[in-house]
Amino acid sequence: METGKLGTHPLTEERGLLFGGDYNPEQWPEEVWRQDAELMRAAGVNLVTVGVFSWARLEPEPGRHDFGWLDRVLDLMGEHGIAVDLAIPTASPPPWLGHRWPETLPVDEDGHRLWYGSRNQFCPSSARYRERSQLITTALAERYAAHPALAIWHVGNEYGEVCHCDESAAAFRAWLRERYGDLATLNESWGTTFWSQGYGDWAEVVPPRRAPYLINPTQRLDWRRFCSGELLGHFREQRDVLRAHTPDVPVTTNFMGFFNRVDYWSFAGEQDVVSNDCYPEPGNPRTPALTALTHDLMRGLGGGRPWVLMEQATSAVNWRPHNLPKPPGQFRLESLQAVARGADGLCYFQWRASRFGSERFHAAMVPHAGPDTRLHAAVREHGRELRRLASVAGTPVPARVAMVFDWESWWALEERGRPSDRLNATEQMLAYYVPFFERGVSVDVVPPSADLSAYALVVAPNLFLVGDRDAAALTAYAHGGGVLVVGPFSGVVDPNGHVRTGRFPVPLREVLGASGEEWLPVAAEQPVRCRWDDGAGFAASTWTELLRAEGAETVAEFAEGDLEGRPAVVRHRAGNGVAWYVGTMPEPAALGTLIGRALDDAGVTGPLPELPPDVEAVRRGEVLFLLNHGADTVRVPVPEPATDLLTGSPARGHVTLTPRAVAALRPEVSGG
Ligand code: GAL
């Protein structure tokens, strides 16, 4: 598959946007399948994910395959013009694997083995599990390589397993030997002179299993790197088999947004299409922004290319303690939000609601009550309207702002034994993202190693761990004319998790024109008053720092307490650019003011001069999407004459959006 060209995707070139869901026909008698296929066709479904949890059905005992049923499913889909995202079912091995080879079952940090009877019960480092994974992958690849319905391979499901067994320990040691070469280097990197942790023999080195008190943070950081790498290794082995059989069929595995256990930057380049599962929490006012940020992360993971929303829910899920349904119009709004932010595939978990099993009470595209329901009617309507957006498929979402996010820094920050666990990497991302979201300013989420040269503004809400090269790149970016905003507690540790000594943030001190000497968390119930340089006040919370300007101007200072009169926010003319440092957690409105000023520095504006609250605006290709997440009907002024692709109606001067309504405005060429 040609992945280098932005926006091309053989699937969508043929089909416009992809629409469908997980299809689990093994849960139903065959007479239901034909009905399903007819219903899918009527709903405009053009892609189904099949076989994610079918290993036991496909290989009822080691080496004996039963492919007949899957042949019939793929044939049926093919006859109905529905492409298949065929899964490699390694996320849920059959009971025979754990029964015959208990070493394939994962062990938790307490040394307890986790059993089958659920899913995900595998040790990523188990040689036996890996061997059986290869065998089933090869069998599926051989059998279906030439099937006309096969459109994409879906490896595993939501990678994230961790195992602390002895086989994993041996693999961890091998990984550490590769990384450090010898024990002396490991001891130094882990700082094992602390608490008498020095290792004298490789055999003594183990995963961070349950221990009496805090575990060495570098050991844990390396363990996280290792665990993520083991999963990637497993993915790669399967992908390579698939590529060998079907070099032109794209391979994906479904992500889970800001998921902590896997470094998605390392995975992303290894697959042909990025796909994600997204289950926005109903009723949470922060949901629209968090979902948008997650979608932007997916676009970033794909290097700007379109991605696939592999799973979402038409209504309530079953795994929250109290599962709120989605009001009519909500799943459509969420689906179109993903389209606006670069998704070319809009798929659901799942097609038909299960009668049995742990997910009996999870919403689906066809509910238990059947197709004669308002929910299924809405699904069908949504499938129809997606065809009207076919021209959007493959188009990019241009952004002049980047936000830096790094898994390793996230892992390092979350170690226990830090100044405050209230400073949280993903919360900081969201806090800094909201002001852009509210203005309709598009943001790319990028890794610290990204080429930043195309961006007018780069924000690093928290880069607790930063390597020298990445810090130098951020510095060079600002010196070269960019606008850089750095959030609190950044640049604190090196890639070993060792604190960089000196006035902080050591590797960014010069570019920021300021430095600090103490981190000073504050009581949750005691916000700190601060003052902008124009005298206006605001509140900050949770976190403060004792800072000194060293060439930077103080744009906000603390207005009370121990830090009264000391800088809270500084701005520095660094070379040809500008660098901001924020040594606290300003309340949302104040962060909005700050980002507004940084946007002015960068000369970046949103797509519309006026955007009512709760209305999301994002441009994809030439189409401006407007999405009303609020409870009120709003009028959005639109300066250019346009046509709403969803309704075909002209938009002149303004559009009116009822709650949960969406407009997809294509500008009209003058005179056209
Ligand atoms: C996903 C998973 C699906 C299904 C769904 C329910 O995490 O991939 O198999 O369990 O959640 O929301």
XYZ file of C-alpha atoms and ligand atoms in Angstrom:
684
model
C 0.000 0.000 0.000
C 1.191 3.468 -0.865
C 1.285 5.236 2.478
C 3.622 8.075 1.684
C 1.162 10.176 -0.243
C -1.018 12.221 2.043
C -4.575 11.192 1.957
C -4.431 8.285 -0.406
C -5.850 5.076 0.809
C -6.905 2.462 -1.730
C -9.946 1.628 0.353
C -11.293 5.130 0.488
C -10.317 5.983 -3.042
C -12.765 3.325 -4.089
C -15.379 3.795 -1.425
C -15.281 7.317 0.000
C -15.601 7.173 3.765
C -15.660 3.761 5.389
C -18.622 2.878 7.555
C -19.264 -0.264 9.536
C -18.308 -2.107 12.662
C -17.102 -5.222 14.423
C -19.052 -8.152 13.130
C -19.118 -11.298 15.262
C -21.160 -13.786 13.204
C -19.874 -16.689 15.307
C -22.343 -15.554 17.961
C -25.288 -16.103 15.626
C -26.832 -18.920 13.600
C -26.144 -18.717 9.895
C -29.673 -17.665 8.971
C -29.017 -14.384 10.765
C -25.920 -13.729 8.642
C -27.854 -13.186 5.429
C -30.199 -10.824 7.202
C -27.154 -9.026 8.565
C -25.639 -8.670 5.124
C -28.902 -7.249 3.732
C -29.230 -4.844 6.638
C -25.627 -3.772 6.249
C -26.113 -3.039 2.610
C -29.241 -1.045 3.358
C -27.315 0.934 5.974
C -24.459 1.765 3.625
C -21.996 -0.384 5.575
C -18.899 -0.955 3.461
C -16.406 -2.326 6.006
C -16.728 -4.908 8.765
C -14.119 -6.185 11.178
C -14.428 -9.941 11.428
C -12.807 -12.525 13.646
C -11.268 -10.441 16.433
C -12.258 -13.048 19.012
C -12.546 -16.141 16.846
C -9.376 -18.051 17.607
C -11.109 -20.886 19.498
C -13.628 -21.237 16.690
C -10.968 -21.136 13.969
C -8.574 -23.518 15.703
C -10.621 -25.681 18.095
C -7.536 -27.678 18.978
C -3.891 -27.041 18.257
C -3.256 -27.297 14.540
C -6.832 -28.279 13.555
C -8.518 -25.496 11.668
C -12.155 -24.819 10.958
C -12.262 -22.142 8.303
C -15.487 -23.161 6.569
C -17.694 -20.749 8.475
C -15.310 -17.847 7.937
C -15.125 -18.651 4.221
C -18.898 -18.321 4.084
C -18.856 -15.061 6.032
C -16.249 -13.520 3.750
C -18.070 -14.757 0.644
C -21.309 -13.291 1.916
C -19.686 -9.947 2.653
C -18.046 -9.972 -0.759
C -21.377 -10.688 -2.484
C -22.859 -7.685 -0.718
C -20.024 -5.357 -1.644
C -18.784 -5.118 1.924
C -15.032 -5.087 2.478
C -13.547 -7.064 5.352
C -11.072 -5.910 7.942
C -9.934 -9.402 8.807
C -8.629 -9.853 12.312
C -5.751 -11.960 13.506
C -7.383 -13.254 16.687
C -4.352 -13.199 18.965
C -5.944 -10.938 21.603
C -7.890 -13.860 23.039
C -6.216 -17.258 22.811
C -8.408 -20.340 23.171
C -8.538 -22.138 26.533
C -6.395 -24.963 25.122
C -3.413 -22.662 24.957
C -3.447 -21.797 28.675
C -4.548 -25.292 29.642
C -1.751 -27.096 27.823
C 0.844 -24.403 28.239
C 0.149 -22.459 31.437
C 3.333 -20.482 30.849
C 1.431 -18.595 28.131
C -0.870 -17.113 30.796
C 0.122 -13.722 32.212
C 1.358 -13.230 35.763
C 0.620 -10.053 37.656
C 3.070 -8.124 39.812
C 2.032 -10.184 42.841
C 2.986 -13.392 41.074
C -0.602 -14.511 40.455
C -1.361 -16.159 37.164
C -4.407 -14.748 35.352
C -6.711 -17.343 33.854
C -8.701 -17.810 30.704
C -12.439 -17.312 30.791
C -12.179 -13.665 29.811
C -9.823 -12.279 27.123
C -6.288 -10.870 26.828
C -4.837 -13.795 28.799
C -1.387 -14.019 27.304
C 2.179 -13.323 28.229
C 3.626 -11.126 25.475
C 7.084 -12.679 25.959
C 5.927 -16.291 25.953
C 7.737 -18.150 23.181
C 4.861 -20.647 22.995
C 2.233 -17.926 22.672
C 4.296 -16.199 20.025
C 4.730 -19.432 18.136
C 0.997 -20.191 18.191
C 0.304 -16.586 17.146
C 2.568 -17.007 14.145
C 0.883 -20.260 13.193
C -2.653 -18.899 13.246
C -1.506 -15.750 11.435
C 0.132 -17.814 8.732
C -2.904 -20.062 8.388
C -5.226 -17.068 7.980
C -2.864 -15.293 5.613
C -2.536 -18.375 3.419
C -6.243 -19.006 3.332
C -7.513 -15.484 2.716
C -4.676 -13.711 0.901
C -6.554 -13.872 -2.373
C -10.093 -13.433 -1.043
C -11.718 -10.509 -2.857
C -13.434 -9.252 0.308
C -10.151 -8.894 2.211
C -9.348 -5.189 2.424
C -7.294 -4.726 5.572
C -5.682 -6.844 8.301
C -6.439 -6.101 11.947
C -3.777 -7.565 14.235
C -4.825 -8.440 17.786
C -6.982 -5.986 19.678
C -6.070 -3.014 21.819
C -2.548 -4.097 22.710
C -1.738 -3.476 26.371
C -0.919 -6.706 28.183
C 1.855 -6.908 30.758
C 3.335 -10.031 32.345
C 5.764 -10.393 35.268
C 6.579 -14.106 34.884
C 10.042 -15.669 34.771
C 10.030 -15.887 31.003
C 9.256 -12.172 30.868
C 12.029 -11.562 33.385
C 14.506 -13.356 31.110
C 13.335 -11.318 28.142
C 13.620 -8.137 30.212
C 17.205 -9.024 31.087
C 18.029 -9.650 27.441
C 16.534 -6.274 26.579
C 18.559 -4.574 29.318
C 21.792 -6.263 28.150
C 21.120 -4.913 24.707
C 20.480 -1.449 26.079
C 23.290 -1.199 28.613
C 25.854 -3.773 27.551
C 27.088 -4.490 31.044
C 25.850 -4.488 34.611
C 28.010 -1.557 35.646
C 26.204 0.645 33.128
C 22.825 -0.672 34.247
C 23.696 0.037 37.878
C 24.729 3.542 37.014
C 21.689 4.227 34.838
C 19.315 2.909 37.464
C 21.105 4.735 40.270
C 21.354 1.563 42.305
C 23.661 3.028 44.926
C 20.367 4.321 46.321
C 18.842 1.917 48.906
C 21.480 -0.783 48.387
C 20.051 -1.910 45.041
C 23.339 -2.690 43.267
C 23.212 -5.782 41.033
C 26.161 -8.167 40.940
C 24.722 -10.762 38.581
C 22.249 -10.433 35.685
C 20.174 -13.232 37.220
C 19.326 -10.894 40.113
C 17.597 -8.406 37.818
C 13.805 -8.871 37.765
C 10.717 -7.000 36.586
C 9.291 -4.522 39.087
C 7.301 -7.102 41.032
C 5.418 -6.272 44.226
C 7.928 -4.884 46.719
C 7.612 -3.494 50.255
C 7.949 0.143 49.253
C 8.636 2.417 46.277
C 10.417 0.671 43.410
C 13.414 2.146 41.630
C 11.888 4.637 39.157
C 14.404 3.908 36.394
C 13.799 0.181 36.709
C 10.113 0.903 36.254
C 10.715 3.281 33.376
C 12.805 0.665 31.576
C 10.179 -1.948 32.349
C 7.535 0.187 30.661
C 9.778 0.685 27.665
C 10.397 -3.057 27.551
C 6.705 -4.028 27.915
C 5.672 -1.654 25.155
C 8.479 -3.029 22.991
C 7.442 -6.652 23.611
C 3.945 -5.898 22.355
C 5.381 -4.126 19.353
C 7.583 -7.151 18.702
C 4.533 -9.404 18.747
C 2.667 -7.067 16.401
C 5.609 -6.920 14.006
C 5.952 -10.685 13.793
C 2.367 -11.011 12.669
C 2.541 -8.008 10.380
C 5.592 -9.434 8.648
C 3.773 -12.692 7.926
C 0.833 -10.728 6.534
C 3.038 -8.484 4.421
C 4.837 -11.490 3.011
C 1.522 -12.965 1.843
C -0.308 -9.778 0.907
C 2.114 -6.908 0.330
C -0.719 -4.683 -0.900
C -3.155 -5.182 1.958
C -2.733 -2.593 4.737
C -2.148 -3.784 8.292
C -3.434 -2.043 11.405
C -4.017 -2.625 15.093
C -6.515 -0.582 17.056
C -5.223 1.996 19.541
C -6.962 3.362 22.628
C -6.264 7.083 22.562
C -4.065 8.332 25.391
C -3.398 4.807 26.593
C -0.579 4.620 29.065
C 0.912 1.173 28.564
C 1.976 1.388 24.956
C 4.161 4.013 23.337
C 2.056 4.626 20.279
C 4.757 6.727 18.650
C 6.803 3.554 18.371
C 3.851 1.543 17.000
C 2.504 4.106 14.594
C 5.225 3.963 11.986
C 5.015 0.180 11.933
C 1.481 -0.003 10.633
C -0.047 1.084 7.361
C -3.099 2.811 8.768
C -3.613 4.185 12.262
C -6.869 3.116 13.843
C -8.379 3.968 17.195
C -11.170 2.973 19.540
C -12.910 5.920 21.112
C -15.647 5.842 23.725
C -16.314 9.437 24.796
C -17.857 9.687 28.227
C -21.436 10.919 27.906
C -22.473 13.821 30.074
C -18.969 15.078 30.845
C -18.596 18.716 29.720
C -14.916 18.103 28.929
C -15.715 15.251 26.550
C -15.888 17.196 23.251
C -12.432 18.735 23.764
C -10.865 15.520 25.034
C -12.284 13.598 22.093
C -11.021 16.218 19.650
C -7.574 16.057 21.242
C -7.577 12.263 20.969
C -8.522 12.464 17.292
C -5.712 14.964 16.738
C -3.338 12.512 18.410
C -4.410 9.831 15.936
C -3.775 12.158 13.025
C -0.388 12.931 14.520
C 0.401 9.256 14.940
C -0.316 8.760 11.269
C 1.941 11.654 10.316
C -1.078 13.692 9.200
C -2.647 10.950 7.114
C -6.278 9.901 7.491
C -6.991 7.361 10.197
C -9.810 4.967 11.008
C -12.133 5.248 13.977
C -12.269 1.494 14.442
C -14.635 1.375 17.394
C -17.147 3.755 18.924
C -20.566 3.180 20.451
C -23.975 4.078 19.105
C -25.175 4.551 22.687
C -24.265 3.243 26.172
C -21.262 1.015 26.781
C -21.400 -1.706 29.436
C -18.115 -1.163 31.243
C -18.684 2.039 33.192
C -20.338 1.670 36.594
C -23.393 3.642 35.443
C -23.772 3.634 31.669
C -25.471 6.702 30.304
C -27.092 6.317 26.911
C -26.433 8.792 24.147
C -29.330 11.075 23.284
C -30.567 10.920 19.686
C -28.109 12.687 17.403
C -25.151 12.156 19.711
C -23.402 9.278 17.969
C -23.779 11.062 14.653
C -22.240 14.207 16.124
C -19.328 12.182 17.501
C -18.808 10.349 14.250
C -18.771 13.589 12.257
C -16.350 15.064 14.787
C -13.949 12.270 13.857
C -14.477 12.922 10.139
C -13.728 16.594 10.707
C -10.481 15.672 12.450
C -9.171 13.377 9.782
C -10.945 10.015 10.092
C -11.713 8.235 6.833
C -13.346 5.280 8.589
C -16.256 5.427 11.034
C -16.807 2.066 12.610
C -18.636 0.823 15.670
C -18.399 -1.831 18.280
C -20.405 -3.739 17.234
C -22.798 -4.527 14.400
C -25.347 -6.662 16.243
C -25.789 -6.580 20.031
C -24.662 -9.836 21.690
C -27.201 -12.021 23.418
C -24.628 -13.614 25.689
C -21.190 -12.958 27.089
C -19.806 -10.051 29.079
C -20.927 -7.417 26.602
C -24.629 -8.269 26.446
C -25.512 -4.776 27.548
C -23.297 -2.827 25.162
C -25.019 -0.758 22.489
C -24.682 -1.825 18.853
C -25.722 -0.804 15.349
C -28.545 -3.353 15.494
C -29.911 -3.449 19.048
C -31.522 -6.451 20.754
C -34.893 -5.038 19.721
C -33.846 -5.433 16.090
C -33.713 -3.204 13.037
C -37.196 -1.747 13.508
C -35.922 0.747 16.065
C -35.097 4.440 16.176
C -31.464 3.581 16.874
C -31.043 1.426 13.798
C -32.921 3.993 11.708
C -30.378 6.584 12.861
C -27.534 4.218 11.932
C -28.961 3.847 8.452
C -29.423 7.564 8.069
C -25.861 8.161 9.185
C -24.552 5.642 6.657
C -26.460 7.487 3.945
C -25.190 10.914 4.885
C -21.573 9.771 5.049
C -21.791 9.197 1.310
C -22.456 12.887 0.904
C -19.092 13.514 2.517
C -17.197 11.173 0.192
C -15.164 14.046 -1.213
C -13.716 14.671 2.243
C -11.998 11.262 2.295
C -8.256 11.544 1.995
C -8.091 15.271 2.629
C -5.777 16.711 5.301
C -6.495 18.803 8.394
C -4.001 21.641 8.201
C -2.621 22.932 11.499
C -0.142 25.673 12.356
C 0.021 24.733 16.015
C 1.651 21.624 17.463
C 1.392 20.169 20.925
C 4.198 17.918 22.063
C 3.310 14.658 23.769
C 5.676 11.914 24.816
C 4.916 8.514 26.359
C 8.297 8.168 28.049
C 7.871 11.511 29.741
C 4.362 10.504 30.789
C 5.682 7.274 32.298
C 8.506 9.046 34.091
C 6.187 11.741 35.453
C 3.776 9.211 36.891
C 6.313 7.518 39.139
C 5.348 7.686 42.754
C 7.459 9.761 45.081
C 7.140 13.068 43.223
C 6.210 16.536 44.464
C 2.522 16.093 43.552
C 0.439 13.511 41.771
C -2.001 16.283 40.901
C 0.178 17.396 38.055
C -0.800 14.940 35.409
C 0.534 14.751 31.837
C -2.757 14.116 30.048
C -4.647 16.632 32.191
C -2.050 19.221 31.266
C -2.448 18.338 27.590
C -6.187 18.838 27.823
C -5.910 22.070 29.813
C -3.625 23.624 27.187
C -5.665 22.190 24.325
C -9.008 23.676 25.401
C -8.157 27.298 24.449
C -7.303 26.176 20.904
C -10.410 24.037 20.707
C -12.577 26.953 21.824
C -11.128 29.179 19.094
C -11.303 26.535 16.390
C -7.527 26.603 15.998
C -6.349 23.229 14.704
C -3.578 21.478 16.555
C -1.319 18.615 15.546
C -0.098 16.353 18.320
C 3.547 15.488 17.709
C 6.406 13.658 19.448
C 9.302 15.694 20.867
C 11.498 14.502 18.014
C 9.146 15.909 15.340
C 10.244 18.375 12.714
C 8.678 21.542 14.109
C 9.690 23.886 11.333
C 6.236 24.070 9.723
C 4.515 25.242 12.912
C 4.018 28.832 14.015
C 3.375 27.808 17.620
C 4.547 24.783 19.603
C 3.227 23.973 23.069
C 4.800 21.464 25.436
C 2.336 21.378 28.348
C 4.562 19.023 30.279
C 7.869 17.530 29.221
C 9.093 16.243 32.561
C 11.580 13.945 30.856
C 13.428 15.418 27.945
C 16.563 14.303 26.149
C 19.322 16.742 25.248
C 18.638 16.491 21.542
C 14.914 17.183 21.908
C 15.579 20.119 24.253
C 18.060 21.498 21.727
C 15.479 21.117 18.953
C 12.879 23.064 20.954
C 15.478 25.741 21.624
C 16.459 25.922 17.956
C 12.791 26.095 16.990
C 12.246 29.252 19.059
C 15.543 30.798 18.013
C 14.576 30.170 14.425
C 11.428 32.292 14.760
C 8.899 29.925 16.319
C 6.744 30.607 19.352
C 7.285 28.051 22.103
C 5.144 27.586 25.222
C 6.433 25.287 27.965
C 4.329 24.181 30.923
C 5.414 23.563 34.503
C 7.716 20.807 35.776
C 9.291 20.364 32.345
C 12.906 19.551 31.551
C 13.301 18.045 35.018
C 14.824 14.627 34.333
C 17.014 13.051 31.663
C 16.068 9.860 29.789
C 17.280 7.782 32.760
C 14.864 9.639 34.998
C 17.768 11.296 36.819
C 17.141 14.859 37.960
C 19.136 17.380 35.972
C 20.960 19.418 38.580
C 21.173 23.186 38.425
C 18.519 25.845 38.122
C 15.575 24.345 36.255
C 14.525 23.642 33.604
C 18.195 22.987 32.942
C 18.118 22.168 29.229
C 15.568 24.912 28.425
C 16.793 27.628 30.766
C 18.575 29.606 28.087
C 15.706 29.661 25.591
C 13.155 30.491 28.277
C 15.260 33.318 29.717
C 14.225 32.260 33.194
C 15.017 29.614 35.739
C 13.735 28.188 38.987
C 14.959 26.653 42.174
C 11.956 25.207 44.062
C 8.785 23.349 43.094
C 6.056 24.398 45.479
C 2.753 22.526 45.230
C -0.101 24.260 47.009
C -3.098 22.905 48.868
C -5.968 22.013 46.549
C -8.403 24.195 48.441
C -6.108 27.234 48.331
C -5.847 28.758 44.877
C -3.107 31.359 44.585
C -3.932 34.846 43.355
C -1.862 35.994 40.397
C -1.682 39.226 38.411
C -1.149 39.818 34.711
C 1.159 42.629 33.634
C -1.912 44.801 32.929
C -3.064 44.389 36.518
C -5.900 41.932 35.864
C -6.094 39.125 38.381
C -6.507 35.399 38.002
C -6.243 32.310 40.147
C -3.768 29.465 39.827
C -3.893 26.185 41.654
C -2.080 23.056 42.712
C 1.409 23.975 41.590
C 3.769 26.945 41.877
C 7.483 27.398 41.311
C 10.059 29.810 42.675
C 11.284 31.402 39.446
C 13.634 34.196 38.426
C 13.526 36.034 35.117
C 16.877 36.003 33.358
C 16.172 38.093 30.300
C 12.503 37.143 29.999
C 9.729 39.614 30.827
C 7.366 38.677 33.617
C 3.886 38.609 32.088
C 2.194 37.365 35.236
C 3.335 37.271 38.833
C 2.098 35.684 42.020
C 0.083 38.235 43.991
C 0.129 36.703 47.445
C 1.974 34.489 49.863
C 5.567 33.449 49.898
C 5.929 34.002 46.155
C 4.273 37.436 46.005
C 5.901 39.518 43.281
C 7.759 36.551 41.803
C 7.186 35.460 38.197
C 4.389 32.998 37.486
C 4.498 33.279 33.670
C 7.411 34.625 31.650
C 7.885 35.496 27.987
C 11.272 35.689 26.370
C 12.372 37.039 23.000
C 14.646 34.177 22.083
C 16.593 34.752 18.872
C 14.015 35.360 16.167
C 11.212 33.799 18.149
C 9.473 33.862 21.489
C 9.491 31.396 24.374
C 6.963 31.275 27.216
C 7.286 29.409 30.476
C 4.372 28.805 32.803
C 5.405 27.990 36.372
C 1.940 27.243 37.697
C -1.493 25.920 36.713
C -3.589 28.952 35.751
C -7.364 28.637 35.915
C -8.940 27.840 32.514
C -9.849 31.430 31.597
C -6.320 32.586 32.406
C -4.799 29.800 30.373
C -7.104 30.991 27.593
C -5.676 34.491 27.904
C -2.143 33.135 27.870
C -2.727 30.995 24.785
C -4.466 33.970 23.136
C -1.304 36.016 23.612
C 0.915 33.231 22.329
C -1.359 32.928 19.282
C -0.935 36.669 18.710
C 2.832 36.207 18.915
C 2.527 33.477 16.306
C 0.023 35.336 14.115
C -2.400 32.411 14.140
C -6.183 32.846 14.168
C -9.161 30.507 14.042
C -11.237 29.906 10.912
C -14.065 32.225 11.950
C -14.002 35.612 13.612
C -16.731 34.612 16.056
C -17.418 31.200 17.462
C -20.246 30.718 19.971
C -19.431 28.680 23.085
C -19.747 24.899 22.658
C -19.386 25.119 18.893
C -16.423 23.263 17.484
C -14.977 24.518 14.217
C -12.414 22.634 12.224
C -11.370 22.781 8.622
C -10.624 19.562 6.776
C -9.490 20.067 3.219
C -11.729 22.828 1.921
C -14.657 21.893 4.151
C -15.355 23.802 7.358
C -17.071 21.586 9.906
C -19.176 23.261 12.591
C -20.409 21.038 15.404
C -22.742 22.137 18.165
C -21.896 20.333 21.408
C -24.082 22.647 23.473
C -27.668 22.443 24.689
C -28.796 25.636 22.890
C -29.545 26.473 19.308
C -26.890 28.868 18.026
C -26.300 31.104 15.036
C -22.772 30.923 13.702
C -21.730 33.775 11.406
C -19.998 32.442 8.283
C -18.440 35.147 6.134
C -18.025 33.134 2.915
C -20.945 31.780 0.878
C -20.898 28.014 1.192
C -22.921 24.868 0.668
C -23.636 22.460 3.476
C -22.599 19.074 2.112
C -24.828 17.299 4.617
C -28.050 18.992 3.510
C -27.168 20.502 0.152
C -28.471 23.857 1.444
C -26.685 27.119 0.861
C -25.180 28.948 3.839
C -25.351 32.723 3.480
C -24.040 34.930 6.264
C -24.699 32.450 9.031
C -25.787 28.918 9.836
C -28.176 27.906 12.575
C -27.224 24.846 14.560
C -29.676 23.127 16.873
C -28.176 21.064 19.718
C -25.963 18.260 18.309
C -26.323 19.619 14.774
C -23.413 19.661 12.352
C -22.726 21.671 9.213
C -20.074 20.704 6.668
C -19.563 23.875 4.665
C -17.863 23.801 1.316
C -17.046 27.299 0.094
C -18.684 28.256 -3.156
C -16.378 29.465 -5.839
C -17.512 33.005 -6.660
C -20.029 32.905 -9.455
C -20.345 29.118 -9.020
C -13.137 -2.263 23.150
C -12.831 -3.631 22.602
C -14.067 -4.310 22.065
C -15.189 -4.155 23.019
C -15.428 -2.701 23.294
C -16.565 -2.424 24.231
O -12.217 -1.891 24.097
O -11.853 -3.568 21.601
O -13.773 -5.660 21.828
O -14.865 -4.831 24.196
O -14.287 -2.170 23.884
O -16.702 -1.046 24.460
